[in-house]
CSV table of C-alpha atoms and ligand atoms in Angstrom, one decimal:
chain,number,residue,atom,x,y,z
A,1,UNK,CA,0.0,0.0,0.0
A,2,UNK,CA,1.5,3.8,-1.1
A,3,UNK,CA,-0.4,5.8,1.6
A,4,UNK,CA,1.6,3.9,4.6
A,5,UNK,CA,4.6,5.7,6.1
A,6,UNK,CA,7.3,5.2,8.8
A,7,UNK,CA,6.1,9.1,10.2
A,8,UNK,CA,3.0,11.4,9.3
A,9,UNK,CA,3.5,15.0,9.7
A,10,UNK,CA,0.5,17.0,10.7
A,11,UNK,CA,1.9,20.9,10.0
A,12,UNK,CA,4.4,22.3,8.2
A,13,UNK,CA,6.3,25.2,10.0
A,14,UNK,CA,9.3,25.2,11.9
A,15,UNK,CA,8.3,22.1,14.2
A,16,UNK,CA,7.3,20.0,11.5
A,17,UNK,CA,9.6,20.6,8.8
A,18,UNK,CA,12.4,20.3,11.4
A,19,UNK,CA,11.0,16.7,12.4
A,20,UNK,CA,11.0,15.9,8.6
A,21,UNK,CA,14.3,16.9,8.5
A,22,UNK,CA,15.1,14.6,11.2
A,23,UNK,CA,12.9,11.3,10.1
A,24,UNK,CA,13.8,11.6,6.6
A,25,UNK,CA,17.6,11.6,7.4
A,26,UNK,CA,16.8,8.4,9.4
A,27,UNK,CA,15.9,7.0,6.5
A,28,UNK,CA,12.3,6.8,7.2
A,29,UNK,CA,9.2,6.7,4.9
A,30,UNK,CA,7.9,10.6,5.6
A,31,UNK,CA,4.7,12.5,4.7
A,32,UNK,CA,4.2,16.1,5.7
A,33,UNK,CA,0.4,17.2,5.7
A,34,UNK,CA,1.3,20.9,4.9
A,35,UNK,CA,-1.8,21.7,6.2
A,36,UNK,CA,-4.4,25.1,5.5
A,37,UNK,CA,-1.7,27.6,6.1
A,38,UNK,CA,1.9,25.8,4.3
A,39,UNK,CA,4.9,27.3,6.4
A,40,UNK,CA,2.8,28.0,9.0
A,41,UNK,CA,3.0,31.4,11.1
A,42,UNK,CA,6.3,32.5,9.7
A,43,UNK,CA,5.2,32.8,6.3
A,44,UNK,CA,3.1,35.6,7.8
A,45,UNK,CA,6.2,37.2,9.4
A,46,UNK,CA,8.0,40.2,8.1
A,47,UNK,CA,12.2,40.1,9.0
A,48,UNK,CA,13.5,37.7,11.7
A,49,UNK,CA,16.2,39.0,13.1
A,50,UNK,CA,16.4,36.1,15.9
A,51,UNK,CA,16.6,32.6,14.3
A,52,UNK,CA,20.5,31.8,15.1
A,53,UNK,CA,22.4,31.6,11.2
A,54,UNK,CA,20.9,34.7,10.0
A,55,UNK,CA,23.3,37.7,11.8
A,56,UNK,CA,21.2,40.1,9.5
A,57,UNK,CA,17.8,38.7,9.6
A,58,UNK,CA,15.7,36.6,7.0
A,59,UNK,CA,12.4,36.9,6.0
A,60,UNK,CA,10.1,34.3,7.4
A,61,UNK,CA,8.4,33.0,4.0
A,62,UNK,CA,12.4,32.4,2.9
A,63,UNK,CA,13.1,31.1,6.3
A,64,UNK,CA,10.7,28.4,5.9
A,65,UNK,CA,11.3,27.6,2.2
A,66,UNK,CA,14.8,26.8,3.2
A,67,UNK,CA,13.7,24.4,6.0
A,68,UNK,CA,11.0,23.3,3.2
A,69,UNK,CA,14.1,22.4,0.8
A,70,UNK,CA,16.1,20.9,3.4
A,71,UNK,CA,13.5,18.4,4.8
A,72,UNK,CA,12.5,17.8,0.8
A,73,UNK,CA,16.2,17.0,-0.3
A,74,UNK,CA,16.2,14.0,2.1
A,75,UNK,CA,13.3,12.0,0.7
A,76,UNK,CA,10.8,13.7,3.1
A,77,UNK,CA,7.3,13.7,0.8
A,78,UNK,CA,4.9,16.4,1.3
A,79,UNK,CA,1.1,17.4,0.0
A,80,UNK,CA,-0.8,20.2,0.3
A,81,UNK,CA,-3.7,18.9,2.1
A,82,UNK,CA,-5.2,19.8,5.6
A,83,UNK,CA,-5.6,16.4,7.9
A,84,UNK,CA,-9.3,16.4,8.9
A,85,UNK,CA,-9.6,13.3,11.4
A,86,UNK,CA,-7.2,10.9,12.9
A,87,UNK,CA,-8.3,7.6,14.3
A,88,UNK,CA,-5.8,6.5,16.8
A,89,UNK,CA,-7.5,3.5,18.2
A,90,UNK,CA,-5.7,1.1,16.0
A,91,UNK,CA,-2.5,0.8,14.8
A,92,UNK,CA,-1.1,1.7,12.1
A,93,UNK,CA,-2.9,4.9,13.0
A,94,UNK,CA,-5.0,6.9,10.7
A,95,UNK,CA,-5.3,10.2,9.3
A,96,UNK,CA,-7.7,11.4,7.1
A,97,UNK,CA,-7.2,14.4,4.8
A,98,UNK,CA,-10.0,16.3,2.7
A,99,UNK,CA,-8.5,14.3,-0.4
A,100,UNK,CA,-6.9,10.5,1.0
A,101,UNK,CA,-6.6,8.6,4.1
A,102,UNK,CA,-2.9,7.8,5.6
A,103,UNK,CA,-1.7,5.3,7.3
A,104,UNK,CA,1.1,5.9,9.9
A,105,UNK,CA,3.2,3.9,12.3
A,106,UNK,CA,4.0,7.0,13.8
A,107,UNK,CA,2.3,10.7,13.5
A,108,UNK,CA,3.8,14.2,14.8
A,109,UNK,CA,1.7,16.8,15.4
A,110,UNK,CA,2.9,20.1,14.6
A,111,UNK,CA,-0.1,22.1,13.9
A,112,UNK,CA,0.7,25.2,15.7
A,113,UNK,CA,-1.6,27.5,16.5
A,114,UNK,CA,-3.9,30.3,14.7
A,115,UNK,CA,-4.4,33.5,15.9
A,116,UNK,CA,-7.1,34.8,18.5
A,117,UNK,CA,-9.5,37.1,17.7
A,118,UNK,CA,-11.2,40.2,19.9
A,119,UNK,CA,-14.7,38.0,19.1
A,120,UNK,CA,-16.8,40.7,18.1
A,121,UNK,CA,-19.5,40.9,15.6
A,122,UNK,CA,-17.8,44.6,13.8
A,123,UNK,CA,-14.6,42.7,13.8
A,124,UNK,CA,-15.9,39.3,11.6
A,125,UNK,CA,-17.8,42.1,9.1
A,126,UNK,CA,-14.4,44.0,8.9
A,127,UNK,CA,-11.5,41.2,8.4
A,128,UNK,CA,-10.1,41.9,5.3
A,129,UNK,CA,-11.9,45.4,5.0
A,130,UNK,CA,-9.4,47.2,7.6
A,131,UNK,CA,-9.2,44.8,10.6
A,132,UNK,CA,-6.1,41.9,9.9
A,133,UNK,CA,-4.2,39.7,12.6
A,134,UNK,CA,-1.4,40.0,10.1
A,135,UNK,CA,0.0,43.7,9.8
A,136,UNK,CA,3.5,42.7,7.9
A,137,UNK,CA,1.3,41.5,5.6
A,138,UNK,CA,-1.3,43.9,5.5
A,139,UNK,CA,-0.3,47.3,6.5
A,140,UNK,CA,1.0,48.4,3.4
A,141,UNK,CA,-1.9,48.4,2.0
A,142,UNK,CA,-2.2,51.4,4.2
A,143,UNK,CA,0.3,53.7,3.3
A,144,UNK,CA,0.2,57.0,5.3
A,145,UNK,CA,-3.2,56.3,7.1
A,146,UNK,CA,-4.0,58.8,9.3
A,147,UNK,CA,-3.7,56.2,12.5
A,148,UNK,CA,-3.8,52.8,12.4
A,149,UNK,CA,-4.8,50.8,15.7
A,150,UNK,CA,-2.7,47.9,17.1
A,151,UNK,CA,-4.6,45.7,19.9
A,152,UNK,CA,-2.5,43.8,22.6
A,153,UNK,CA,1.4,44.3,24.3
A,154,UNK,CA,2.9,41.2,23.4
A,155,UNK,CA,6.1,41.3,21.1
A,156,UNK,CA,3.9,40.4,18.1
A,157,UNK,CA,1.9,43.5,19.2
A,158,UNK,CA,5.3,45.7,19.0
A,159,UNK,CA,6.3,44.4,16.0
A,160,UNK,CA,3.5,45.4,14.0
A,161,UNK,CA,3.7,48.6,16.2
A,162,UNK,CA,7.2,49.2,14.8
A,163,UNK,CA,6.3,48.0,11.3
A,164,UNK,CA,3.1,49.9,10.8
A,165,UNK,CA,5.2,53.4,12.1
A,166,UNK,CA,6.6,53.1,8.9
A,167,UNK,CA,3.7,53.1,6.9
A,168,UNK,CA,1.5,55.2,8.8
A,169,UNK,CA,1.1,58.6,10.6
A,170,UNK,CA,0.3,57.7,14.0
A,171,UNK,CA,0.2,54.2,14.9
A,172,UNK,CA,-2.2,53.7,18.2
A,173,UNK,CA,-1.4,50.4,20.9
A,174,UNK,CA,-4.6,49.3,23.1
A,175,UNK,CA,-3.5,47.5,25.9
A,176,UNK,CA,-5.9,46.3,28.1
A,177,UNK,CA,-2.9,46.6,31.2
A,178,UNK,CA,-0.4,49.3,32.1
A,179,UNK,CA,2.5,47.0,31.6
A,180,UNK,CA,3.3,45.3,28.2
A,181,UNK,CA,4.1,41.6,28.3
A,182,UNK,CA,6.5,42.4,25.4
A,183,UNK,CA,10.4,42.1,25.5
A,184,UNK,CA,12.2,44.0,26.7
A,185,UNK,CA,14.3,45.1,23.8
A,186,UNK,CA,10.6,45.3,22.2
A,187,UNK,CA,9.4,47.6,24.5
A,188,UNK,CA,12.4,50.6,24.6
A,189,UNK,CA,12.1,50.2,20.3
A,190,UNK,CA,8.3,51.4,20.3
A,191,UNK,CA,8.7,53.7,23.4
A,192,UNK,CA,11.4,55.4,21.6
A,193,UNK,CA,9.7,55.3,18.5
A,194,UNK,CA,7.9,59.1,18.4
A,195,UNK,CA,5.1,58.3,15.9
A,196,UNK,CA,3.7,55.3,18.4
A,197,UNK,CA,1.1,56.0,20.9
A,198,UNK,CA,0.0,53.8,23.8
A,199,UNK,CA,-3.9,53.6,25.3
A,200,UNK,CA,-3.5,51.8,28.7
A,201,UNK,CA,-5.5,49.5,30.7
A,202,UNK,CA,-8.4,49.9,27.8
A,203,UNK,CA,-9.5,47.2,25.4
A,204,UNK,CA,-11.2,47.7,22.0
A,205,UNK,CA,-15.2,47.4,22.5
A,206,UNK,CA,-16.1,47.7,19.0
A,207,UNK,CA,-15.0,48.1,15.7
A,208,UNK,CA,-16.3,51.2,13.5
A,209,UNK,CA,-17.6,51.4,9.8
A,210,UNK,CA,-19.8,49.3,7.6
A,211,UNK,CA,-17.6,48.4,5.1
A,212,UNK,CA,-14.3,49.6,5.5
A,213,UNK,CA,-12.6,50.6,9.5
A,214,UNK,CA,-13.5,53.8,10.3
A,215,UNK,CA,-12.4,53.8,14.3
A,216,UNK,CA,-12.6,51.9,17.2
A,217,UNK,CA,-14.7,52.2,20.4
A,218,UNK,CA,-12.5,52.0,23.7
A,219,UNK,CA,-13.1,51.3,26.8
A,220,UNK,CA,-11.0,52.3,29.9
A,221,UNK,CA,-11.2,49.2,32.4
A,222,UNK,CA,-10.5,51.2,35.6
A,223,UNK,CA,-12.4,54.7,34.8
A,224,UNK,CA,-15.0,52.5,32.5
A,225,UNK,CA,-14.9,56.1,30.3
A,226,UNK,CA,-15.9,55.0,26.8
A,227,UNK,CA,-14.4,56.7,23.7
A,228,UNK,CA,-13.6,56.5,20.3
A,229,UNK,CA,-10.2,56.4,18.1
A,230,UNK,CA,-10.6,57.4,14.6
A,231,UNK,CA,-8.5,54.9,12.3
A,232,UNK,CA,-8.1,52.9,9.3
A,233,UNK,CA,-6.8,49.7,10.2
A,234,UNK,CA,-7.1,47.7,13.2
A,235,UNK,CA,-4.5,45.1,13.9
A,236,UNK,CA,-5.4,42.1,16.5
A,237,UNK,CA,-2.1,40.9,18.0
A,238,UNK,CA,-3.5,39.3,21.2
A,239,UNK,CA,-1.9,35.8,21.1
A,240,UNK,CA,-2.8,32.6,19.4
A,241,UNK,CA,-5.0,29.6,19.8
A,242,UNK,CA,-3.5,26.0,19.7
A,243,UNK,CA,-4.5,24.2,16.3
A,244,UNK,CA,-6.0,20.8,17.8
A,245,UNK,CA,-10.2,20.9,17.3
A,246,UNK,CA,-9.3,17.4,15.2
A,247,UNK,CA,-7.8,15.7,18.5
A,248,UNK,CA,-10.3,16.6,20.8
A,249,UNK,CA,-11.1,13.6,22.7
A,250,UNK,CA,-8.4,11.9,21.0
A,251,UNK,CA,-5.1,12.8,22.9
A,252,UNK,CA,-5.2,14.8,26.6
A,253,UNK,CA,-5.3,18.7,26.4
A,254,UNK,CA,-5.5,21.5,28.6
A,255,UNK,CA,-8.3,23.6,29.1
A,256,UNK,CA,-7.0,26.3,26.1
A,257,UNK,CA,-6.4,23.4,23.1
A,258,UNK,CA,-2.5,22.9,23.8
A,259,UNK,CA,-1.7,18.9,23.8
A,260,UNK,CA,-0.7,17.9,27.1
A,261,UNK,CA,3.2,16.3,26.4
A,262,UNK,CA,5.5,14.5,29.0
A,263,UNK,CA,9.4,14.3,28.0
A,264,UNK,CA,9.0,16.7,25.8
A,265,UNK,CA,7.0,15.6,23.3
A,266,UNK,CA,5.0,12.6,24.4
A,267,UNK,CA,1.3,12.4,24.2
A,268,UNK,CA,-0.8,10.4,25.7
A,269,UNK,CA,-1.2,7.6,23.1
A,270,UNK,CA,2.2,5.6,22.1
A,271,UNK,CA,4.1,6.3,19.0
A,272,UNK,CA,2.1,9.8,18.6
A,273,UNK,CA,4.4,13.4,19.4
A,274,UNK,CA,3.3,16.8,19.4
A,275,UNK,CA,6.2,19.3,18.5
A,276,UNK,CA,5.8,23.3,18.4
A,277,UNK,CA,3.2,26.0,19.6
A,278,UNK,CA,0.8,23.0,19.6
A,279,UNK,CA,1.8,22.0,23.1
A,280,UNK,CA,4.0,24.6,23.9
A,281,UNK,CA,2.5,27.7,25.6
A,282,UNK,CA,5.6,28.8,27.0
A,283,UNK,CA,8.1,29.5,24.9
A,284,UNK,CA,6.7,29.8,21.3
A,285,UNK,CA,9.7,30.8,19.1
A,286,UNK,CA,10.3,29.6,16.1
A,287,UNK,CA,14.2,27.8,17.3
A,288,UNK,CA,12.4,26.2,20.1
A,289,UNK,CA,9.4,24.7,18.0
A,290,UNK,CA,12.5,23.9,15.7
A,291,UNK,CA,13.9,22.1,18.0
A,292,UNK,CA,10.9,20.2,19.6
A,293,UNK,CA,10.2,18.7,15.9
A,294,UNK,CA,14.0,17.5,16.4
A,295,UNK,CA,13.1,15.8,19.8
A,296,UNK,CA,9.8,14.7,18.7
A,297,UNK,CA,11.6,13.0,15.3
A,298,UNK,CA,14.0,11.0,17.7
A,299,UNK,CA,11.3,10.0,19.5
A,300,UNK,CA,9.5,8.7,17.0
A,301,UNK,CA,12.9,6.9,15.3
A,302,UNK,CA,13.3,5.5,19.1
A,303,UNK,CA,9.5,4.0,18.9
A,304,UNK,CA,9.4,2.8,15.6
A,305,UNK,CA,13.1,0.9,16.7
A,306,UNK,CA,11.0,-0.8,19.9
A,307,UNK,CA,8.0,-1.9,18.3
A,308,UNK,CA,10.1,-3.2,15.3
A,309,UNK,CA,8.5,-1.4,12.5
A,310,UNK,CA,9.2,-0.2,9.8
A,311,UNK,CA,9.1,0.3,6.2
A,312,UNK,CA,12.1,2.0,4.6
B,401,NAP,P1,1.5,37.0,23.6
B,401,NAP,O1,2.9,37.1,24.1
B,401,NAP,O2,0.6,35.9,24.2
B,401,NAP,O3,0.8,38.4,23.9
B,401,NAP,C1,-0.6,38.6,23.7
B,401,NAP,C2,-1.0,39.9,24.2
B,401,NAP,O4,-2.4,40.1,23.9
B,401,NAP,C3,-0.8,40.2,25.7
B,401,NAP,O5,-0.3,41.4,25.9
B,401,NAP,C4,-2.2,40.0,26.2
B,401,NAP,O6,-2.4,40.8,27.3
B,401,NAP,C5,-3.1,40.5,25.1
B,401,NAP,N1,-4.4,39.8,25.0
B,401,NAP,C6,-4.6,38.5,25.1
B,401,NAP,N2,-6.0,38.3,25.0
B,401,NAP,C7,-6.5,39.5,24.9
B,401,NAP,C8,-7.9,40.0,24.7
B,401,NAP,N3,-8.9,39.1,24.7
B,401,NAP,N4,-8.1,41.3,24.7
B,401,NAP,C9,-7.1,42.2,24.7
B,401,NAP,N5,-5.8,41.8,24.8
B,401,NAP,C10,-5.5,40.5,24.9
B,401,NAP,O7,1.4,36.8,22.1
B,401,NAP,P2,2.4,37.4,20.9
B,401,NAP,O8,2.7,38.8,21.1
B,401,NAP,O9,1.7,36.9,19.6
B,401,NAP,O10,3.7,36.5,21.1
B,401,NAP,C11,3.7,35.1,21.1
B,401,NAP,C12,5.1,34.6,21.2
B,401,NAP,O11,5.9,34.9,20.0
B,401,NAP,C13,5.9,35.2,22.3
B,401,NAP,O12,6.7,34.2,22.9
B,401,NAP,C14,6.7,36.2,21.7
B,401,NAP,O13,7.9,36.5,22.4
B,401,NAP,C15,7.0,35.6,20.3
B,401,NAP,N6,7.2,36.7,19.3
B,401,NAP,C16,8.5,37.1,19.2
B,401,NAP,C17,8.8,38.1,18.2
B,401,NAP,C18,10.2,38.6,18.1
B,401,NAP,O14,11.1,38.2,18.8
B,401,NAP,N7,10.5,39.5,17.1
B,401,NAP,C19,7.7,38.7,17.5
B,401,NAP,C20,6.5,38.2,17.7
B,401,NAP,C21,6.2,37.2,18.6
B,401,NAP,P3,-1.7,40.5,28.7
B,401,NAP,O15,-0.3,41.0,28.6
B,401,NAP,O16,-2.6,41.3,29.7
B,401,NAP,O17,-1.9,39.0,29.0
């Protein structure tokens, strides 16, 4: 049978193209599911300047065409399909894309994780019309906009704080604390940077405009004043949300989504790893989902060695 492999890959950013790497170099049969988003967050990414290699930054749609190449030019298959279901009940285990079914005597997860929304009603009728969770991608699109609204404090935040302040006029960051959660180095680059203006302990209430962002209703959580902020974009940078619907009940989670892992990568059924932002909440950076799909590849050669399977 073609569709059985040594190692399914669920995900195809830094995690998963990393444990392809890894597998195929083992000389395993490998599939990568590439998944709705190929490349995964990092093809949404402007410069990264903090991937060790790269002393004067790479762009993250290169970044991951490189690891693409790598994990390609050692057998590693991949197809651009987004796994569905998985049946782990039996083994070889199953997963089911929206075009074939797979069989696999191992499967990684690295599915990441897609980002979280504010949840309201103005902000669903507005995505794509002004509102975006992706401003490297997006912002241009504004150039010199009056003001253009960033929600959250989190590095992601000050990035497209940073990024946007060249684009725009005034670039506005709603925080709903007084603190940022942002690095450090992060945090001096957009409090030096003159055109960027913070809105403290306030969160965004709604969004403004029919069919195109026309400003943004604030609140102020310790006052509870109400106001508005004239704009023409709104950015959401407030974190991301594990990629796992498809394994509910399937493998343990948390209460957010994440996969629950011990040594490193294990999930709760055998022979099955979870590698990136899928189960890590902590960290999140691109070298340390790297280097989880590294750890969750040796696993999986180490499994496949003690059950005494295997194709290749
Ligand atoms: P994050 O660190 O989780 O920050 C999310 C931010 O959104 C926090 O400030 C949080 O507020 C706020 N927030 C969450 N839910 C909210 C809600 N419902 N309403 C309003 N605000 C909300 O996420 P991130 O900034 O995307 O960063 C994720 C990881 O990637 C981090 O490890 C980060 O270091 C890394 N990263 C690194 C770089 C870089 O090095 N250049 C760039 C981007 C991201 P609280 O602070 O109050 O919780």
């Amino acid at each position: 049978m073609n569709n059985i492999y040594d190692v399914i890959i669920i995900g195809s950013g830094p995690a998963g193209y990393t444990a392809a790497l890894y597998a195929a170099r083992a000389n395993l049969k490998v599939i990568i599911i590439a998944g709705s988003t190929p490349g995964g967050q990092l093809m949404l990414t402007g410069q990264v300047e903090n991937f060790p290699g790269f002393p004067d930054g790479i762009l993250g749609p290169e970044l991951m065409e490189r690891m693409r190449e790598q994990a390609m030019k050692f057998g590693a298959e991949i197809i651009y399909d987004e796994a569905i279901d998985v049946d782990f009940s039996s083994h070889p285990y199953k997963v089911k894309t929206l075009g074939e079914e797979y069989l696999g005597y191992s499967v990684i997860i690295a599915t990441g994780a897609a980002p979280r929304w504010l949840g309201l009603d103005s902000e669903k009728r507005l995505i794509g019309r002004g509102v975006s969770s992706c401003a490297t991608c997006d912002a241009p699109l504004f150039k010199n906009a009056e003001n253009i609204v960033i929600v959250g404090g989190g590095d992601s935040a000050m990035e497209y704080a940073l990024f946007t302040a060249n684009i725009a006029k005034k670039v506005t960051v709603i925080h709903r604390r007084d603190k940022l959660r942002a690095s450090k180095i992060m945090q001096e680059r957009a409090f030096s940077n003159p055109k960027i203006k913070f809105v403290w302990n306030s969160i965004v209430t709604d969004i403004i405009g029919q069919d195109r962002v026309e400003g943004v209703k604030v609140k102020n959580l310790q006052s509870n004043e109400e106001f508005i902020i004239q704009c023409n974009a709104v950015f959401v940078a407030i974190g991301h949300q594990p990629s796992t619907s498809i394994f509910k009940n399937k493998l343990e989670m948390d209460d957010d989504g994440h996969i629950i892992t011990r040594e490193f990568v294990k999930t709760s059924v055998p022979g099955v790893f979870a590698a990136g932002d899928v189960h890590d909440k902590k960290y999140r950076q691109a070298i340390t989902a790297a280097g989880l799909g590294c750890m969750a590849a040796l696993e999986a050669i180490r499994y496949l060695e003690e059950i005494k399977m295997k194709i290749k």
